[in-house]
């Protein structure tokens, strides 16, 4: 299982910010330079574990959006 984090520009261009799993953990805060962040969870249904936990903060348009991903072992 893994989580992929992307951002989308006003022009519609999508950039991958990272792909994270239990063996590749993210930094505590992943920051988008746009107002659109796409977080997708992918599962192969092979192993059941505690999973993923994410929270986000939306801020005024003059400041970047921030999302924090916290992984549980």
CSV table of N, CA, C and O in Angstrom, one decimal:
chain,number,residue,atom,x,y,z
A,1,UNK,N,0.8,-1.2,0.0
A,1,UNK,CA,0.0,0.0,0.0
A,1,UNK,C,0.9,1.2,0.0
A,1,UNK,O,2.0,1.2,0.5
A,2,UNK,N,0.4,2.3,-0.6
A,2,UNK,CA,1.1,3.6,-0.6
A,2,UNK,C,0.2,4.7,-0.8
A,2,UNK,O,-1.0,4.6,-1.2
A,3,UNK,N,0.7,5.9,-0.5
A,3,UNK,CA,0.0,7.2,-0.7
A,3,UNK,C,0.8,8.0,-1.7
A,3,UNK,O,2.0,8.1,-1.5
A,4,UNK,N,0.1,8.5,-2.7
A,4,UNK,CA,0.8,9.4,-3.7
A,4,UNK,C,0.2,10.8,-3.5
A,4,UNK,O,-1.0,11.0,-3.4
A,5,UNK,N,1.1,11.8,-3.4
A,5,UNK,CA,0.7,13.2,-3.2
A,5,UNK,C,1.1,14.0,-4.4
A,5,UNK,O,2.2,14.0,-4.9
A,6,UNK,N,0.1,14.7,-5.0
A,6,UNK,CA,0.4,15.6,-6.2
A,6,UNK,C,-0.2,16.9,-6.0
A,6,UNK,O,-1.0,17.1,-5.1
A,7,UNK,N,0.2,17.9,-6.8
A,7,UNK,CA,-0.4,19.2,-6.8
A,7,UNK,C,-0.7,19.5,-8.2
A,7,UNK,O,-0.1,19.0,-9.2
A,8,UNK,N,-1.8,20.4,-8.4
A,8,UNK,CA,-2.2,20.8,-9.7
A,8,UNK,C,-2.2,22.3,-9.9
A,8,UNK,O,-2.7,23.0,-9.0
A,9,UNK,N,-1.5,22.7,-10.9
A,9,UNK,CA,-1.4,24.2,-11.2
A,9,UNK,C,-2.7,24.8,-11.7
A,9,UNK,O,-3.6,24.0,-12.1
A,10,UNK,N,-2.8,26.1,-11.8
A,10,UNK,CA,-3.9,26.7,-12.3
A,10,UNK,C,-4.1,26.4,-13.8
A,10,UNK,O,-5.2,26.4,-14.3
A,11,UNK,N,-3.0,26.0,-14.5
A,11,UNK,CA,-3.0,25.6,-15.9
A,11,UNK,C,-3.4,24.2,-16.1
A,11,UNK,O,-3.6,23.7,-17.2
A,12,UNK,N,-3.6,23.4,-15.0
A,12,UNK,CA,-4.0,22.0,-15.1
A,12,UNK,C,-2.8,21.1,-15.1
A,12,UNK,O,-3.0,19.9,-15.2
A,13,UNK,N,-1.6,21.6,-15.0
A,13,UNK,CA,-0.4,20.7,-14.9
A,13,UNK,C,-0.3,20.0,-13.6
A,13,UNK,O,-0.5,20.6,-12.5
A,14,UNK,N,-0.1,18.7,-13.6
A,14,UNK,CA,0.0,17.9,-12.3
A,14,UNK,C,1.4,17.5,-12.1
A,14,UNK,O,2.1,17.0,-12.9
A,15,UNK,N,1.9,17.8,-10.8
A,15,UNK,CA,3.2,17.4,-10.4
A,15,UNK,C,3.2,16.5,-9.2
A,15,UNK,O,2.4,16.8,-8.3
A,16,UNK,N,3.9,15.4,-9.2
A,16,UNK,CA,3.9,14.5,-8.1
A,16,UNK,C,4.9,15.1,-7.1
A,16,UNK,O,6.1,15.3,-7.3
A,17,UNK,N,4.4,15.2,-5.8
A,17,UNK,CA,5.2,15.7,-4.7
A,17,UNK,C,5.9,14.5,-4.0
A,17,UNK,O,6.9,14.7,-3.3
A,18,UNK,N,5.3,13.3,-4.1
A,18,UNK,CA,5.9,12.2,-3.5
A,18,UNK,C,5.0,11.0,-3.5
A,18,UNK,O,3.8,11.1,-3.6
A,19,UNK,N,5.7,9.8,-3.2
A,19,UNK,CA,5.0,8.6,-3.1
A,19,UNK,C,5.5,7.9,-1.8
A,19,UNK,O,6.7,7.7,-1.7
A,20,UNK,N,4.6,7.6,-0.9
A,20,UNK,CA,5.1,7.2,0.5
A,20,UNK,C,4.4,5.9,0.9
A,20,UNK,O,3.3,5.6,0.6
A,21,UNK,N,5.2,5.1,1.6
A,21,UNK,CA,4.8,3.9,2.2
A,21,UNK,C,5.5,3.7,3.5
A,21,UNK,O,6.2,4.5,4.0
A,22,UNK,N,5.4,2.5,4.1
A,22,UNK,CA,6.0,2.2,5.4
A,22,UNK,C,7.5,2.2,5.3
A,22,UNK,O,8.2,2.4,6.2
A,23,UNK,N,8.1,2.0,4.1
A,23,UNK,CA,9.5,2.0,3.9
A,23,UNK,C,10.1,3.3,3.4
A,23,UNK,O,11.3,3.5,3.4
A,24,UNK,N,9.2,4.2,3.0
A,24,UNK,CA,9.6,5.5,2.6
A,24,UNK,C,8.6,6.5,3.2
A,24,UNK,O,7.6,6.9,2.6
A,25,UNK,N,8.9,7.0,4.3
A,25,UNK,CA,8.1,8.0,5.0
A,25,UNK,C,8.3,9.4,4.6
A,25,UNK,O,9.4,9.8,4.2
A,26,UNK,N,7.3,10.2,4.6
A,26,UNK,CA,7.4,11.6,4.2
A,26,UNK,C,8.0,12.5,5.3
A,26,UNK,O,8.1,12.1,6.4
A,27,UNK,N,8.4,13.7,4.9
A,27,UNK,CA,8.7,14.7,5.9
A,27,UNK,C,7.4,15.0,6.7
A,27,UNK,O,6.3,14.8,6.2
A,28,UNK,N,7.5,15.6,7.9
A,28,UNK,CA,6.3,15.9,8.7
A,28,UNK,C,5.3,16.7,7.9
A,28,UNK,O,4.1,16.6,8.1
A,29,UNK,N,5.7,17.7,7.1
A,29,UNK,CA,4.8,18.5,6.4
A,29,UNK,C,5.2,18.5,4.9
A,29,UNK,O,6.3,18.7,4.5
A,30,UNK,N,4.2,18.3,4.1
A,30,UNK,CA,4.3,18.4,2.6
A,30,UNK,C,3.6,19.6,2.2
A,30,UNK,O,2.4,19.7,2.4
A,31,UNK,N,4.2,20.5,1.6
A,31,UNK,CA,3.6,21.8,1.2
A,31,UNK,C,3.5,22.0,-0.3
A,31,UNK,O,4.4,21.7,-1.0
A,32,UNK,N,2.2,22.3,-0.7
A,32,UNK,CA,1.9,22.6,-2.1
A,32,UNK,C,2.2,24.0,-2.4
A,32,UNK,O,1.9,24.9,-1.6
A,33,UNK,N,2.6,24.3,-3.6
A,33,UNK,CA,2.8,25.7,-4.1
A,33,UNK,C,1.6,26.1,-4.9
A,33,UNK,O,1.6,27.2,-5.4
A,34,UNK,N,0.5,25.3,-4.9
A,34,UNK,CA,-0.7,25.7,-5.6
A,34,UNK,C,-1.9,25.6,-4.6
A,34,UNK,O,-1.7,25.2,-3.5
A,35,UNK,N,-3.1,25.8,-5.1
A,35,UNK,CA,-4.3,25.7,-4.3
A,35,UNK,C,-5.0,24.4,-4.4
A,35,UNK,O,-6.1,24.2,-3.9
A,36,UNK,N,-4.4,23.4,-5.2
A,36,UNK,CA,-4.9,22.1,-5.3
A,36,UNK,C,-3.9,21.0,-5.0
A,36,UNK,O,-2.8,21.0,-5.6
A,37,UNK,N,-4.3,20.2,-4.0
A,37,UNK,CA,-3.4,19.0,-3.7
A,37,UNK,C,-4.3,17.8,-3.8
A,37,UNK,O,-5.4,17.7,-3.4
A,38,UNK,N,-3.7,16.8,-4.5
A,38,UNK,CA,-4.4,15.5,-4.7
A,38,UNK,C,-3.7,14.4,-3.9
A,38,UNK,O,-2.5,14.2,-4.0
A,39,UNK,N,-4.4,13.8,-3.0
A,39,UNK,CA,-3.8,12.7,-2.1
A,39,UNK,C,-4.6,11.4,-2.5
A,39,UNK,O,-5.8,11.4,-2.3
A,40,UNK,N,-3.9,10.4,-3.0
A,40,UNK,CA,-4.5,9.2,-3.4
A,40,UNK,C,-3.9,8.0,-2.6
A,40,UNK,O,-2.7,7.9,-2.6
A,41,UNK,N,-4.8,7.2,-2.0
A,41,UNK,CA,-4.4,6.0,-1.3
A,41,UNK,C,-4.5,4.8,-2.3
A,41,UNK,O,-5.6,4.6,-2.8
A,42,UNK,N,-3.5,4.0,-2.4
A,42,UNK,CA,-3.5,2.8,-3.2
A,42,UNK,C,-3.3,1.6,-2.4
A,42,UNK,O,-2.4,1.6,-1.5
A,43,UNK,N,-4.1,0.5,-2.5
A,43,UNK,CA,-4.0,-0.7,-1.7
A,43,UNK,C,-4.0,-1.9,-2.6
A,43,UNK,O,-4.8,-2.0,-3.6
A,44,UNK,N,-3.2,-2.9,-2.3
A,44,UNK,CA,-3.2,-4.2,-3.0
A,44,UNK,C,-4.1,-5.2,-2.2
A,44,UNK,O,-4.2,-6.3,-2.7
A,45,UNK,N,-4.6,-4.8,-1.1
A,45,UNK,CA,-5.4,-5.7,-0.2
A,45,UNK,C,-4.7,-6.9,0.3
A,45,UNK,O,-5.3,-7.9,0.7
A,46,UNK,N,-3.3,-7.0,0.2
A,46,UNK,CA,-2.6,-8.2,0.5
A,46,UNK,C,-2.3,-8.2,2.0
A,46,UNK,O,-2.3,-9.3,2.6
A,47,UNK,N,-2.0,-7.1,2.7
A,47,UNK,CA,-1.6,-7.1,4.1
A,47,UNK,C,-2.5,-6.1,4.8
A,47,UNK,O,-2.7,-5.0,4.3
A,48,UNK,N,-3.0,-6.5,5.9
A,48,UNK,CA,-3.8,-5.5,6.8
A,48,UNK,C,-2.9,-5.0,7.9
A,48,UNK,O,-2.3,-5.8,8.6
A,49,UNK,N,-2.8,-3.7,8.0
A,49,UNK,CA,-2.0,-3.1,9.0
A,49,UNK,C,-2.8,-1.9,9.5
A,49,UNK,O,-3.9,-1.6,9.2
A,50,UNK,N,-2.1,-1.1,10.4
A,50,UNK,CA,-2.8,0.1,11.0
A,50,UNK,C,-3.2,1.2,9.9
A,50,UNK,O,-4.1,1.9,10.1
A,51,UNK,N,-2.4,1.2,8.8
A,51,UNK,CA,-2.8,2.1,7.8
A,51,UNK,C,-2.1,3.5,7.8
A,51,UNK,O,-1.1,3.7,8.4
A,52,UNK,N,-2.8,4.4,7.1
A,52,UNK,CA,-2.3,5.8,7.0
A,52,UNK,C,-3.2,6.8,7.6
A,52,UNK,O,-4.4,6.5,7.7
A,53,UNK,N,-2.7,7.9,8.0
A,53,UNK,CA,-3.5,9.0,8.6
A,53,UNK,C,-3.0,10.3,8.1
A,53,UNK,O,-1.8,10.5,8.0
A,54,UNK,N,-3.9,11.1,7.6
A,54,UNK,CA,-3.5,12.4,7.0
A,54,UNK,C,-4.4,13.5,7.5
A,54,UNK,O,-5.6,13.3,7.7
A,55,UNK,N,-3.9,14.7,7.6
A,55,UNK,CA,-4.7,15.8,7.9
A,55,UNK,C,-4.2,17.0,7.0
A,55,UNK,O,-3.1,17.0,6.6
A,56,UNK,N,-5.1,18.0,6.8
A,56,UNK,CA,-4.7,19.1,6.0
A,56,UNK,C,-5.1,20.4,6.6
A,56,UNK,O,-6.1,20.4,7.4
A,57,UNK,N,-4.5,21.5,6.2
A,57,UNK,CA,-4.8,22.8,6.7
A,57,UNK,C,-5.0,23.7,5.4
A,57,UNK,O,-4.1,23.7,4.6
A,58,UNK,N,-6.1,24.4,5.3
A,58,UNK,CA,-6.3,25.3,4.2
A,58,UNK,C,-6.0,26.7,4.8
A,58,UNK,O,-6.4,27.1,5.9
A,59,UNK,N,-5.3,27.5,4.0
A,59,UNK,CA,-4.9,28.8,4.4
A,59,UNK,C,-5.3,29.8,3.3
A,59,UNK,O,-5.6,29.4,2.2
A,60,UNK,N,-5.3,31.1,3.6
A,60,UNK,CA,-5.7,32.1,2.6
A,60,UNK,C,-4.9,32.0,1.3
A,60,UNK,O,-3.7,31.5,1.3
A,61,UNK,N,-5.4,32.4,0.2
A,61,UNK,CA,-4.9,32.2,-1.1
A,61,UNK,C,-3.5,32.8,-1.2
A,61,UNK,O,-2.7,32.4,-2.1
A,62,UNK,N,-3.1,33.8,-0.4
A,62,UNK,CA,-1.8,34.4,-0.5
A,62,UNK,C,-0.7,33.6,0.1
A,62,UNK,O,0.5,33.9,0.0
A,63,UNK,N,-1.1,32.5,0.8
A,63,UNK,CA,-0.2,31.6,1.5
A,63,UNK,C,-0.4,30.2,0.9
A,63,UNK,O,-1.5,29.9,0.5
A,64,UNK,N,0.6,29.4,0.8
A,64,UNK,CA,0.5,28.1,0.3
A,64,UNK,C,-0.3,27.2,1.2
A,64,UNK,O,-0.4,27.3,2.4
A,65,UNK,N,-1.0,26.2,0.5
A,65,UNK,CA,-1.7,25.2,1.3
A,65,UNK,C,-0.7,24.2,1.9
A,65,UNK,O,0.3,24.0,1.4
A,66,UNK,N,-1.1,23.6,3.0
A,66,UNK,CA,-0.2,22.7,3.7
A,66,UNK,C,-1.0,21.4,4.0
A,66,UNK,O,-2.1,21.4,4.4
A,67,UNK,N,-0.3,20.3,3.8
A,67,UNK,CA,-0.9,19.0,4.2
A,67,UNK,C,0.2,18.3,5.0
A,67,UNK,O,1.3,18.3,4.7
A,68,UNK,N,-0.3,17.6,6.1
A,68,UNK,CA,0.6,16.8,6.9
A,68,UNK,C,0.2,15.4,6.8
A,68,UNK,O,-1.0,15.1,7.0
A,69,UNK,N,1.2,14.5,6.5
A,69,UNK,CA,0.9,13.1,6.5
A,69,UNK,C,1.6,12.4,7.7
A,69,UNK,O,2.8,12.6,7.9
A,70,UNK,N,0.8,11.7,8.5
A,70,UNK,CA,1.4,11.0,9.6
A,70,UNK,C,1.2,9.5,9.4
A,70,UNK,O,0.1,9.0,9.2
A,71,UNK,N,2.3,8.7,9.4
A,71,UNK,CA,2.2,7.3,9.2
A,71,UNK,C,2.3,6.5,10.5
A,71,UNK,O,3.0,6.9,11.4
A,72,UNK,N,1.5,5.5,10.6
A,72,UNK,CA,1.5,4.6,11.8
A,72,UNK,C,2.1,3.3,11.4
A,72,UNK,O,1.7,2.7,10.4
A,73,UNK,N,3.0,2.8,12.3
A,73,UNK,CA,3.6,1.5,12.0
A,73,UNK,C,2.6,0.3,12.3
A,73,UNK,O,1.7,0.5,13.0
